[in-house]
Structures are given as structure tokens and as C-alpha cells.
Short mmCIF file of C-alpha atoms and ligand atoms in Angstrom, two decimals:
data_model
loop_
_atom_site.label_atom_id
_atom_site.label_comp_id
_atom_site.label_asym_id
_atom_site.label_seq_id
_atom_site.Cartn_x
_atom_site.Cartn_y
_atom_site.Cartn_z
CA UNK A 1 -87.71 -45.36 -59.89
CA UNK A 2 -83.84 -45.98 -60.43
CA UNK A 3 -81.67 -44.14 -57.72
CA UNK A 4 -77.90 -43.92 -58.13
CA UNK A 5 -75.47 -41.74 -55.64
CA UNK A 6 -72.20 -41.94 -54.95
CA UNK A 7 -69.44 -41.30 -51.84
CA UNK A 8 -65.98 -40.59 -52.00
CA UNK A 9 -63.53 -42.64 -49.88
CA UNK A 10 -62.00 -39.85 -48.84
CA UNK A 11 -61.54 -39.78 -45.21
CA UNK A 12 -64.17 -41.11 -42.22
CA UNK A 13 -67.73 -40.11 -43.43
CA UNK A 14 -69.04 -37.36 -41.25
CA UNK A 15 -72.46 -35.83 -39.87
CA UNK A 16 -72.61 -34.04 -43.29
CA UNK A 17 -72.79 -37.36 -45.81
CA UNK A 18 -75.26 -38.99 -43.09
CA UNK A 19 -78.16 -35.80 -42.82
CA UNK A 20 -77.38 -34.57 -46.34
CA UNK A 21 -77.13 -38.34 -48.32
CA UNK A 22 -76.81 -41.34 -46.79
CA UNK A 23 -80.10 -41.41 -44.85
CA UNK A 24 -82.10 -40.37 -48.02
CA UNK A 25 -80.22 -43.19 -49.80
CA UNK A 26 -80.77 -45.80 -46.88
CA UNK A 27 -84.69 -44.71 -46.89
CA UNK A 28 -84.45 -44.79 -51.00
CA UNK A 29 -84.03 -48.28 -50.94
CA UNK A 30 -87.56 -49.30 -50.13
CA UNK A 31 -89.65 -49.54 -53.37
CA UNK A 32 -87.15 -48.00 -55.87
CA UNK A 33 -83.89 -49.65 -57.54
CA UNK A 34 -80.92 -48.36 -55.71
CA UNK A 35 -77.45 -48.15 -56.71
CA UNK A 36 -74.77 -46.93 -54.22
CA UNK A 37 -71.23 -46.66 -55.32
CA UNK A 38 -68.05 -45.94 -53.45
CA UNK A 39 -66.28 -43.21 -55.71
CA UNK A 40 -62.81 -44.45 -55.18
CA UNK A 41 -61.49 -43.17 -58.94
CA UNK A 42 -62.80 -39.57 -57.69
CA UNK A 43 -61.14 -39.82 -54.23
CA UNK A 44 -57.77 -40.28 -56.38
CA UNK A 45 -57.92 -36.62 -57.09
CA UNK A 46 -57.13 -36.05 -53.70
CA UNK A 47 -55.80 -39.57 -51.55
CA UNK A 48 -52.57 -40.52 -53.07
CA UNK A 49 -51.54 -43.37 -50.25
CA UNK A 50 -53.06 -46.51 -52.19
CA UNK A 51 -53.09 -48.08 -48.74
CA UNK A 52 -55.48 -45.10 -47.25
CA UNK A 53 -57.60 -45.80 -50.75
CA UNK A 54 -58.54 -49.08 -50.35
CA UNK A 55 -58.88 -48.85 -45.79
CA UNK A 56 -60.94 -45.93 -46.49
CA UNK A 57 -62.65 -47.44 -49.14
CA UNK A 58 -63.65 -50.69 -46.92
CA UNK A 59 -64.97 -48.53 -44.49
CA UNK A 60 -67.44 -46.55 -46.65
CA UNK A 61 -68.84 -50.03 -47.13
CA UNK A 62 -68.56 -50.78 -43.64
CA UNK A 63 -70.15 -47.57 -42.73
CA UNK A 64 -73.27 -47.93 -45.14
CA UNK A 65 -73.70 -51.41 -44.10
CA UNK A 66 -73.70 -49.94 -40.59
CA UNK A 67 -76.01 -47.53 -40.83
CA UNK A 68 -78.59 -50.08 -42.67
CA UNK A 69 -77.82 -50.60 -46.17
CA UNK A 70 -79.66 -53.85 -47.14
CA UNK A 71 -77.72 -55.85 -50.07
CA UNK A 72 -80.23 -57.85 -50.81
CA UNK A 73 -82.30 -54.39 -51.83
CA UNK A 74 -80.00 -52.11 -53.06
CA UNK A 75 -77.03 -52.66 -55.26
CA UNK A 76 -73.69 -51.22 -53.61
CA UNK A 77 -70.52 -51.22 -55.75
CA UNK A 78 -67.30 -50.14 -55.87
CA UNK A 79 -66.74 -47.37 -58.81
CA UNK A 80 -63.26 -48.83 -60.13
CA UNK A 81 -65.61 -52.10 -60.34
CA UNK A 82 -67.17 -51.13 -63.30
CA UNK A 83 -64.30 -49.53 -65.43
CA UNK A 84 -66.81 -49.09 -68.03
CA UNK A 85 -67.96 -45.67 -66.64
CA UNK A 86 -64.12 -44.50 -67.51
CA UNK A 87 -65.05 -45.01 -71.12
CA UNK A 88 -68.53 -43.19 -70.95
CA UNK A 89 -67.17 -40.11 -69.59
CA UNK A 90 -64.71 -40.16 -72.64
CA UNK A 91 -67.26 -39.82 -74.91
CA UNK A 92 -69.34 -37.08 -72.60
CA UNK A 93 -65.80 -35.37 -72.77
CA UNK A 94 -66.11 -35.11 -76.53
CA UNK A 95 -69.26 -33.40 -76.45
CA UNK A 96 -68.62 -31.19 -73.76
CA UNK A 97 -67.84 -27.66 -74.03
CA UNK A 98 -65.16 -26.70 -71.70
CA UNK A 99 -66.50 -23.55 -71.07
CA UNK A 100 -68.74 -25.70 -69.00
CA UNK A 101 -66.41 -27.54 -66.78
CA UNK A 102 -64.69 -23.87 -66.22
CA UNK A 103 -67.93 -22.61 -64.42
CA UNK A 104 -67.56 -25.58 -62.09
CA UNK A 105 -67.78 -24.37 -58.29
CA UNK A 106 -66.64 -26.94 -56.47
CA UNK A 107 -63.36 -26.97 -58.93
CA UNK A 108 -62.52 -23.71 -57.50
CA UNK A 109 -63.18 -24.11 -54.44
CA UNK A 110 -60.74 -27.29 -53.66
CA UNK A 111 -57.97 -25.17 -55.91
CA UNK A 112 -58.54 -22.87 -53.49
CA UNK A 113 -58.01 -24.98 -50.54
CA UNK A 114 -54.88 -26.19 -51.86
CA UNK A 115 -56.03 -29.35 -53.56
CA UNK A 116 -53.65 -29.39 -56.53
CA UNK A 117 -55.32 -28.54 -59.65
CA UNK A 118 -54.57 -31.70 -61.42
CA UNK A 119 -56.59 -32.60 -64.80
CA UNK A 120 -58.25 -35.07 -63.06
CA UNK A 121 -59.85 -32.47 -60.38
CA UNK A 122 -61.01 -30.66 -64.01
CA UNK A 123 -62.43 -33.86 -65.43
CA UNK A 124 -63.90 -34.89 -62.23
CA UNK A 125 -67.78 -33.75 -63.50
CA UNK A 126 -67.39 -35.35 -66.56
CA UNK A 127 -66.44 -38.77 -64.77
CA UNK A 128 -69.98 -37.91 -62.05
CA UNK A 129 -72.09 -37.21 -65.28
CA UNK A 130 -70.85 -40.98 -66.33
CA UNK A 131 -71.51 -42.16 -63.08
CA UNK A 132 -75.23 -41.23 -63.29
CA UNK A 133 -75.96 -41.27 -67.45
CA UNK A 134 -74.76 -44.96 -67.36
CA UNK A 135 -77.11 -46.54 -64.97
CA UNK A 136 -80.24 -44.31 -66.71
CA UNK A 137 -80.71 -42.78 -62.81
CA UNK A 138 -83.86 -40.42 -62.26
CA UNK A 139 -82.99 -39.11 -59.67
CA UNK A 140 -79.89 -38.62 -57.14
CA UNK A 141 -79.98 -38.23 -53.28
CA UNK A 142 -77.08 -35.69 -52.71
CA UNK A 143 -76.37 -32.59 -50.46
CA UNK A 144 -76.53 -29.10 -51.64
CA UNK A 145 -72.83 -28.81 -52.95
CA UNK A 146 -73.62 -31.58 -55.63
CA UNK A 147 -76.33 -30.12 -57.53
CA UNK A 148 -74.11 -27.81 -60.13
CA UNK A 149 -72.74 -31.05 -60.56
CA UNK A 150 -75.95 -32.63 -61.32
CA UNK A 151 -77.22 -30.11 -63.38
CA UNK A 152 -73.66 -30.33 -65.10
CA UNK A 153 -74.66 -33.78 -65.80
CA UNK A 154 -77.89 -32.75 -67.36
CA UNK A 155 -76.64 -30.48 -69.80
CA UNK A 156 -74.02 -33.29 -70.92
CA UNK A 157 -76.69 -35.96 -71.43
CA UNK A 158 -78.61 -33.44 -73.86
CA UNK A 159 -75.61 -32.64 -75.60
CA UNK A 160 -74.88 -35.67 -76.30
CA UNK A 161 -78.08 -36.45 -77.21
CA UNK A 162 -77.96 -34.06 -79.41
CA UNK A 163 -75.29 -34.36 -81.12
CA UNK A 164 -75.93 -38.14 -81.69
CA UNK A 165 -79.79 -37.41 -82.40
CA UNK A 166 -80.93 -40.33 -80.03
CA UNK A 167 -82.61 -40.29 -76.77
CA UNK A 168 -80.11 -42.95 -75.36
CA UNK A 169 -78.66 -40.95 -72.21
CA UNK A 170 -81.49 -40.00 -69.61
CA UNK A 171 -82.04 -36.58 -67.76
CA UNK A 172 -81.41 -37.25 -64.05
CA UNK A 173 -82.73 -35.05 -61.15
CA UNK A 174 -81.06 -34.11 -58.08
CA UNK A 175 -83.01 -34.76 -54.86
CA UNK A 176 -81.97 -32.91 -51.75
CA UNK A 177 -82.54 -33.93 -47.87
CA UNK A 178 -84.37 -31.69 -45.62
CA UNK A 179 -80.70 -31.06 -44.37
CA UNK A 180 -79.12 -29.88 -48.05
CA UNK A 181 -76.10 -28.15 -46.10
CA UNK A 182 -74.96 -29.55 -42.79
CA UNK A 183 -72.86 -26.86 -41.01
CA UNK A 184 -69.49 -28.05 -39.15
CA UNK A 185 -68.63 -26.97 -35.50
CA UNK A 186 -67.16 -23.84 -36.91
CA UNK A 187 -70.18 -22.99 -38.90
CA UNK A 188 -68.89 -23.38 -42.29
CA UNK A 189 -70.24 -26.48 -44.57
CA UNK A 190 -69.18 -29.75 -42.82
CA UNK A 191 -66.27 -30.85 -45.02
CA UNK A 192 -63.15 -33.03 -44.76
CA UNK A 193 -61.10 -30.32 -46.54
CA UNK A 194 -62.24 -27.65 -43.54
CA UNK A 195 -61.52 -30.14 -40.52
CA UNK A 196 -64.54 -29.14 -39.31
CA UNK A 197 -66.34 -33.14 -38.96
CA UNK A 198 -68.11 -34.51 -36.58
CA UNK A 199 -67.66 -38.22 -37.62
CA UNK A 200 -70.59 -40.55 -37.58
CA UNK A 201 -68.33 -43.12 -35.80
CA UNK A 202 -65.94 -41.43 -33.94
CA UNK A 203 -64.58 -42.55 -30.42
CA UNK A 204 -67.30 -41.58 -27.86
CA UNK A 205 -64.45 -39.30 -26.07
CA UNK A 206 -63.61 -37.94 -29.71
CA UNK A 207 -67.41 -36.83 -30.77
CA UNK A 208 -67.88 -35.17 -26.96
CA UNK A 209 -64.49 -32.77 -27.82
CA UNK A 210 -65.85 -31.93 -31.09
CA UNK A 211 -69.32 -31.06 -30.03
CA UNK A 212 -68.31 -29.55 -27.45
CA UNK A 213 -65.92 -27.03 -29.52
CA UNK A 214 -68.70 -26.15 -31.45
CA UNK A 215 -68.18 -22.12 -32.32
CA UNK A 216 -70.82 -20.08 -30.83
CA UNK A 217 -71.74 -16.50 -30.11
CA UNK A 218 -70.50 -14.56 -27.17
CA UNK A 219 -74.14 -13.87 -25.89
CA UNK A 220 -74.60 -14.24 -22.16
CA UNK A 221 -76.47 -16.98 -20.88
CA UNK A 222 -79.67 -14.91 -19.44
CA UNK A 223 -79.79 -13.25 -22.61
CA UNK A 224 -82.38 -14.16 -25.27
CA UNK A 225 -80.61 -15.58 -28.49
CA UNK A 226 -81.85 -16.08 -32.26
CA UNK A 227 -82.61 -20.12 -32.75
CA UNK A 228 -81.55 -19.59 -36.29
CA UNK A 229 -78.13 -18.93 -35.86
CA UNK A 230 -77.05 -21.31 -33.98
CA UNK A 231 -74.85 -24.28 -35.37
CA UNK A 232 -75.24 -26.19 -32.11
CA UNK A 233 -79.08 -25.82 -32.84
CA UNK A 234 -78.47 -26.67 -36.29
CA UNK A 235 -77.17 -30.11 -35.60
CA UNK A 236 -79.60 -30.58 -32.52
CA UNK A 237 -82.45 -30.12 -34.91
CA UNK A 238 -81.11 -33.05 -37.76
CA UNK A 239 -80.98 -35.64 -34.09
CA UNK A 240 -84.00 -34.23 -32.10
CA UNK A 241 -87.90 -35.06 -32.65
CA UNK A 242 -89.85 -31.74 -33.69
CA UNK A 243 -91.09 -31.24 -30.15
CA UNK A 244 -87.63 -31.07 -28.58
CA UNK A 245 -86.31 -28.71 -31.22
CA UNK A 246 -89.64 -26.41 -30.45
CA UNK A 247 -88.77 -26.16 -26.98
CA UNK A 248 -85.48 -25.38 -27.46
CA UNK A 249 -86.23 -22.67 -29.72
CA UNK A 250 -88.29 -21.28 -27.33
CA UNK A 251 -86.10 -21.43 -24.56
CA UNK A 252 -84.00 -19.28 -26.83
CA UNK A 253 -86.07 -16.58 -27.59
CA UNK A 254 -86.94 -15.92 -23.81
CA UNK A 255 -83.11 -16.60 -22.96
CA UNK A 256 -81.49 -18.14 -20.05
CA UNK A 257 -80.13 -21.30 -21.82
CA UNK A 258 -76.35 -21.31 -21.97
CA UNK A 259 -74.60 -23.23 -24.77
CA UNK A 260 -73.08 -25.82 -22.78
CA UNK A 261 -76.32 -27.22 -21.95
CA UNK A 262 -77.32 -27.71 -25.51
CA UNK A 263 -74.31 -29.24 -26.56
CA UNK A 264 -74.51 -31.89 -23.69
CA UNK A 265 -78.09 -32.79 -25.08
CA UNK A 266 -76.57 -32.61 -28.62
CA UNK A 267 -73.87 -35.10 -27.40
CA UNK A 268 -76.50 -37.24 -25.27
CA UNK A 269 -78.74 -37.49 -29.02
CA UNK A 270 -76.24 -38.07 -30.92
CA UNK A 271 -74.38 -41.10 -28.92
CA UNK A 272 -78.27 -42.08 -29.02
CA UNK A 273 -78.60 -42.12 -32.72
CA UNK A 274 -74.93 -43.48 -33.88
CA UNK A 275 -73.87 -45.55 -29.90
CA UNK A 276 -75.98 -48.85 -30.98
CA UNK A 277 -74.77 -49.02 -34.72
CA UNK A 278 -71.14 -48.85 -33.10
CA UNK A 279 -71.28 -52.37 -32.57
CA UNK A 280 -72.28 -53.63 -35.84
CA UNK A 281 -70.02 -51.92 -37.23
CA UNK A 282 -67.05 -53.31 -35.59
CA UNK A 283 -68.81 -57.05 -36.76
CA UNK A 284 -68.73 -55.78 -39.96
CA UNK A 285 -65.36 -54.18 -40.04
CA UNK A 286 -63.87 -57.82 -38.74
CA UNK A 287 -65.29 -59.67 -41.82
CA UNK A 288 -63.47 -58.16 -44.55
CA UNK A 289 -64.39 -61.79 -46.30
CA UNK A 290 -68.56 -60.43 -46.03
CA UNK A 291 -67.96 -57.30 -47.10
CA UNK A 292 -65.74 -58.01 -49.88
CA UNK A 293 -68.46 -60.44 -51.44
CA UNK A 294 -71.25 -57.94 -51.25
CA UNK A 295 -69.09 -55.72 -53.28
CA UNK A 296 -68.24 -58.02 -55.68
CA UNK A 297 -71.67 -59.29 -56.06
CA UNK A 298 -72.55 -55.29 -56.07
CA UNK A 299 -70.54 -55.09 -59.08
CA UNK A 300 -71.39 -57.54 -61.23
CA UNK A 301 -74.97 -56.41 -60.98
CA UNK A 302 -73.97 -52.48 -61.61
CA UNK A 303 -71.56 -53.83 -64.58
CA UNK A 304 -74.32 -55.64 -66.82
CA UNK A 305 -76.52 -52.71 -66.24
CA UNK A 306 -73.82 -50.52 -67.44
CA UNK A 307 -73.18 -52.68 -70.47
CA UNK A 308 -76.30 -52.72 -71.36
CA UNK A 309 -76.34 -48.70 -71.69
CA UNK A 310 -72.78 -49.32 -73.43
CA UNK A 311 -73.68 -51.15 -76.16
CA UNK A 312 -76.44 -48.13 -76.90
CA UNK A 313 -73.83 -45.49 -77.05
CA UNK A 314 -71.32 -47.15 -78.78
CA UNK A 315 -74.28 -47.56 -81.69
CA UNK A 316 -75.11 -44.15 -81.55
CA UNK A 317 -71.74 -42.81 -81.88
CA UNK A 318 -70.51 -45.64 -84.43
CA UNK A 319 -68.37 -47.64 -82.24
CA UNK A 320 -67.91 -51.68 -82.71
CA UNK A 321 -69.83 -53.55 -80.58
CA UNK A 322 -67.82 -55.82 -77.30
CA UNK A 323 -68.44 -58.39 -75.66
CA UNK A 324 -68.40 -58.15 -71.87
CA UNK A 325 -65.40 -59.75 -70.79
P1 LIG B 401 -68.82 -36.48 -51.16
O1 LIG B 401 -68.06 -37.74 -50.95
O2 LIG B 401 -68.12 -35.18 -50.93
O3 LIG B 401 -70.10 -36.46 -50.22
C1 LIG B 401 -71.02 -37.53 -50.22
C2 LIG B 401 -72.43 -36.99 -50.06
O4 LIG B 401 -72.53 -36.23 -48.85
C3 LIG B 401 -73.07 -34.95 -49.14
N1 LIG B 401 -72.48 -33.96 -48.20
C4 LIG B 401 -73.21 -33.06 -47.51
N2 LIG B 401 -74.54 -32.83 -47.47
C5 LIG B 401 -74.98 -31.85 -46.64
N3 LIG B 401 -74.14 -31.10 -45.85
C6 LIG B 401 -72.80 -31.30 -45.87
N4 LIG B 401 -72.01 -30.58 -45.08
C7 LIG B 401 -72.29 -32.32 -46.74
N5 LIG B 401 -71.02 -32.79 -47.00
C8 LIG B 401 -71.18 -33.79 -47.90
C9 LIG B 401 -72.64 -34.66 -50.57
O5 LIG B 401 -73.47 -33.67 -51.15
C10 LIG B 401 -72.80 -36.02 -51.20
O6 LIG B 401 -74.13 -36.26 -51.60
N6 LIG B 401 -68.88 -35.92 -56.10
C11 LIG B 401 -69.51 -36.65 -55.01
C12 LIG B 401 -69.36 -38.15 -55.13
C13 LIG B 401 -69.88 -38.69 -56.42
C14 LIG B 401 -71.25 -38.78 -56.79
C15 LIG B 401 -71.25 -39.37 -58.10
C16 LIG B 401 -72.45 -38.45 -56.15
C17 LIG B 401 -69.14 -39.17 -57.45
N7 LIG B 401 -69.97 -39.60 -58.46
C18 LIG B 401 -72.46 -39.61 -58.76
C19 LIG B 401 -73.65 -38.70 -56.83
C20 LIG B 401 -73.65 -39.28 -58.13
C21 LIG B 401 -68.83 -36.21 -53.72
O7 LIG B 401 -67.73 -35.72 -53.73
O8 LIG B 401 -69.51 -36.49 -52.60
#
């Protein structure tokens, strides 16, 4: 099966890319063709420092090589490597209704955070739908808040289709993680836009402050309490085995466990997970020369893929044929 996802560089990657994407994806890459990109074109809707672009953009490659990304099984590129998908989501614009991109959630949402509602945060879908339609993906590992996009996607790749009476563009699938929507310490949707992270490689002293801040109820400890509405809970559950999580949840029901002492465990499981990759991480981060060469290597293998699916389109649409330059 081919799998194809995709992360914006916009800022450290957090608890809520790990549990909602990046494990699926790092699992994904046993017995299926996997293509990882880093979305660096789509962070530019919101990162206008080119230096913060490219350091953050390094570290999503540091990060995934970190947290076990194998290049010699899956296929990790940067997105401005293959400028081809710019050209793709031209011609998806041309057969997409606009009516379409105006139903877009996550559009209004960063508009209504203040993320300036530039024609680029519009046409953002269109460029995902390229993303996913050029590599013929089945199916893509992503959280909860990218399925509209997905299923934006779909709708484009019949269109188009359509219009051009050819089966050329595939139907991807969305596939979601147990953990679809990974809450933030104040309960909301763990986002960079709500400050509300818990990093997966933050100082030690950083993560500790953060989990510890988690927003909880005011219910007294020898109270009982309701295990599902708990964010500490939440994130204890993504870390702990299923034994641990069923004790805890009894614990709550019969009350007498305070917050504090769940946090603690949540910080003691979570240094467990993330402590160990810490180090490999900072050997990666040094070797900008190793990192750099998976990309490019990444890239040349996601660009004749992509020309391949090129050279299709521009057939069915009556384009000249190129030659990959
Ligand atoms: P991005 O960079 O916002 O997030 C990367 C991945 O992390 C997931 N995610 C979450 N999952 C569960 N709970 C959360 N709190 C949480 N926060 C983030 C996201 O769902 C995503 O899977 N538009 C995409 C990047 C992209 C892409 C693509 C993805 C561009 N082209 C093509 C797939 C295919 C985005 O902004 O993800």
C-alpha cells in the first residue's frame, strides 16, 4: 500500500503530531511504501523568518529521524523538493469549485486566530490535495483536524477526473490513530496556534512546568472524579500500558487521587518514552551533512514518482510533454 503524510515546519513538533501522526507513520513504514514530507511551502502561510523556515525545517527531519524513521524504508522529502506538486495543484485549482475551499474549517479557524487571511491560507487545500493525488497515496496517517482536508482532496481528484474523463488521479483515504485529537494542557486541541504544547523534545525542566500546569477541575482530592474528563488522564492514557490506565481509572471513580500525583506519573512516562531518543537526537541535529543527504536522496526518489504522475495529467489535460530537468 502507498502511504504519503505530511508535517508542517511550523514550530517544535508537539505531543499532538507524535499520538495523532507520526507514530502511525513510523509504524506505516513496515510492509507499505512510505512517503513523508516536510510541508515547508504550507508553513509559509504562517513563518515568514526564512531563517526560522529552514531551522525548523531541519528539525522536523531531525525529529522523525529521532523518533525512528528508517531512510532506507521510507522515503522522507522536503515539499519545496519536488516543485512539481506547485504545478499539480494549479490544475486541481482549475477544476475546483470555490464554493468548496469556502466550506474549509480549518481556513476559518486560523482567520480566526489571527493568522492573516492571505490567498495562500485559501489555496492551502488545493496545494494538500496535490500533495497526496501526485504520489497516487491510498491512504494518509493524519489526526482528526486533517480529514475535511482529505476528503477535500477526494472530491478534487473526482472532479478532475471527471472533467478530463480518465482515471489518472487516485481516491486517497484518511487513516486516523487511536488518538485522532490530542488535547493540550488547557484542554483544547494541542496546537501551536493555542500555546497549549507539550513538545516531544522539550528541556526535561520545560516538559515538568507544562505537565504540571495542566488545567484541571476543582474537585477535592477524596472526592471521586469522572476518568473521562480528565486531560491529565487523557495524555496518561496515549504513554501508559492498558493496565496502568485501568487502575487509574479506577482509582478515580472511588476517589482519593489528587491531580498532582497523576501528573508526576504523567511526567515520570513521558521522560520514559521521549528521555532515551533525546540523545540521538542531539547526534542527529550535529550532522546537518547526514541529514541533508537523506533529504536530498528523499527527493529525488519522491520527484521521479511525481513525474511519472505528471506526464499522465499533462496528457489528459492536453499539455506538452517535459523532460525532467
Ligand atoms: P500539521 O503540521 O498541523 O500536523 C501534523 C500532523 O499532526 C496531526 N496533529 C494532531 N493529531 C491529533 N491531535 C492533535 N492535537 C494534533 N495536532 C496535530 C495533524 O492532524 C497532522 O496529521 N496540513 C497538514 C500538513 C500537510 C499534509 C499534507 C498532511 C500538508 N500536506 C498532505 C497530509 C498529507 C498540517 O498542517 O499538519
Amino acid at each position: 500500500m502507498r502511504i504519503l503524510s505530511g508535517v508542517q515546519p511550523s514550530g517544535p513538533l508537539h505531543l499532538g503530531n507524535y499520538f495523532g501522526a507520526i507514530q502511525q507513520h513510523i509504524e506505516l513504514q513496515e510492509g507499505n511504501e512510505a512517503f513523508y514530507f516536510i510541508a515547508n511551502y504550507h508553513a509559509m502561510t504562517t513563518v515568514h523568518d526564512p531563517e526560522l523556515l529552514s531551522r525548523y525545517t531541519h528539525e522536523v527531519a531531525v525529529d522523525y529521524l529521532a523518533l525512528g524513521l528508517d531512510p532506507t524504508r521510507a522515503v522522507l522529502f522536503r515539499q519545496s523538493d519536488v516543485p512539481e506538486v506547485q504545478e499539480l495543484a494549479w490544475i486541481l485549482a482549475t477544476v475546483t469549485g470555490k464554493g468548496l475551499l469556502d466550506r474549509a474549517h480549518s481556513y476559518k479557524d486560523k482567520i480566526q486566530r489571527g493568522i492573516v487571511p492571505s490567498m495562500g491560507l485559501y489555496y492551502y487545500p488545493v496545494l494538500m490535495a496535490a500533495d497526496i493525488l501526485l504520489y497516487r497515496a491510498d491512504q494518509v496517517p493524519v489526526g482528526q483536524d486533517q480529514v475535511q482536508h482529505i476528503e477535500m482532496t477526494q472530491d478534487m481528484a473526482q472532479s478532475f477526473n471527471h472533467t478530463y474523463r480518465t482515471d489518472v488521479l487516485k481516491r486517497p483515504e484518511p487513516r486516523l490513530n487511536r488518538a485522532a485529537r490530542v488535547p493540550g494542557i488547557d484542554g483544547e486541541k494541542m496546537s501551536k496556534s493555542y500555546h497549549n504544547t507539550i513538545g516531544i523534545f522539550e528541556p526535561p525542566g520545560e516538559a515538568k512546568k507544562k505537565i504540571m500546569s495542566i488545567k484541571t477541575d476543582s474537585t477535592p482530592v477524596a472526592d471521586p472524579k469522572d476518568p473521562a474528563r480528565c486531560n491529565v488522564l487523557a495524555l496518561l492514557r496515549l504513554l501508559a500500558g492498558p493496565e496502568e490506565v485501568a487502575d487509574w481509572e479506577d482509582r478515580y471513580r472511588k476517589g482519593g487521587v489528587g491531580y498532582g500525583q497523576v501528573k508526576t506519573r504523567l511526567y515520570e512516562l513521558y521522560e520514559e518514552r521521549f528521555a532515551p531518543l533525546r540523545e540521538r537526537r542531539e547526534r542527529l541535529a550535529a550532522d546537518r551533512d547526514y541529514v541533508e543527504d537523506i533529504l536530498r536522496q528523499g527527493a529525488r526518489r519522491a520527484r521521479a514518482e511525481a513525474h511519472l504522475l505528471l506526464e499522465q495529467v499533462w496528457m489528459a489535460v492536453g499539455l506538452p510533454r517535459r523532460r525532467q530537468g
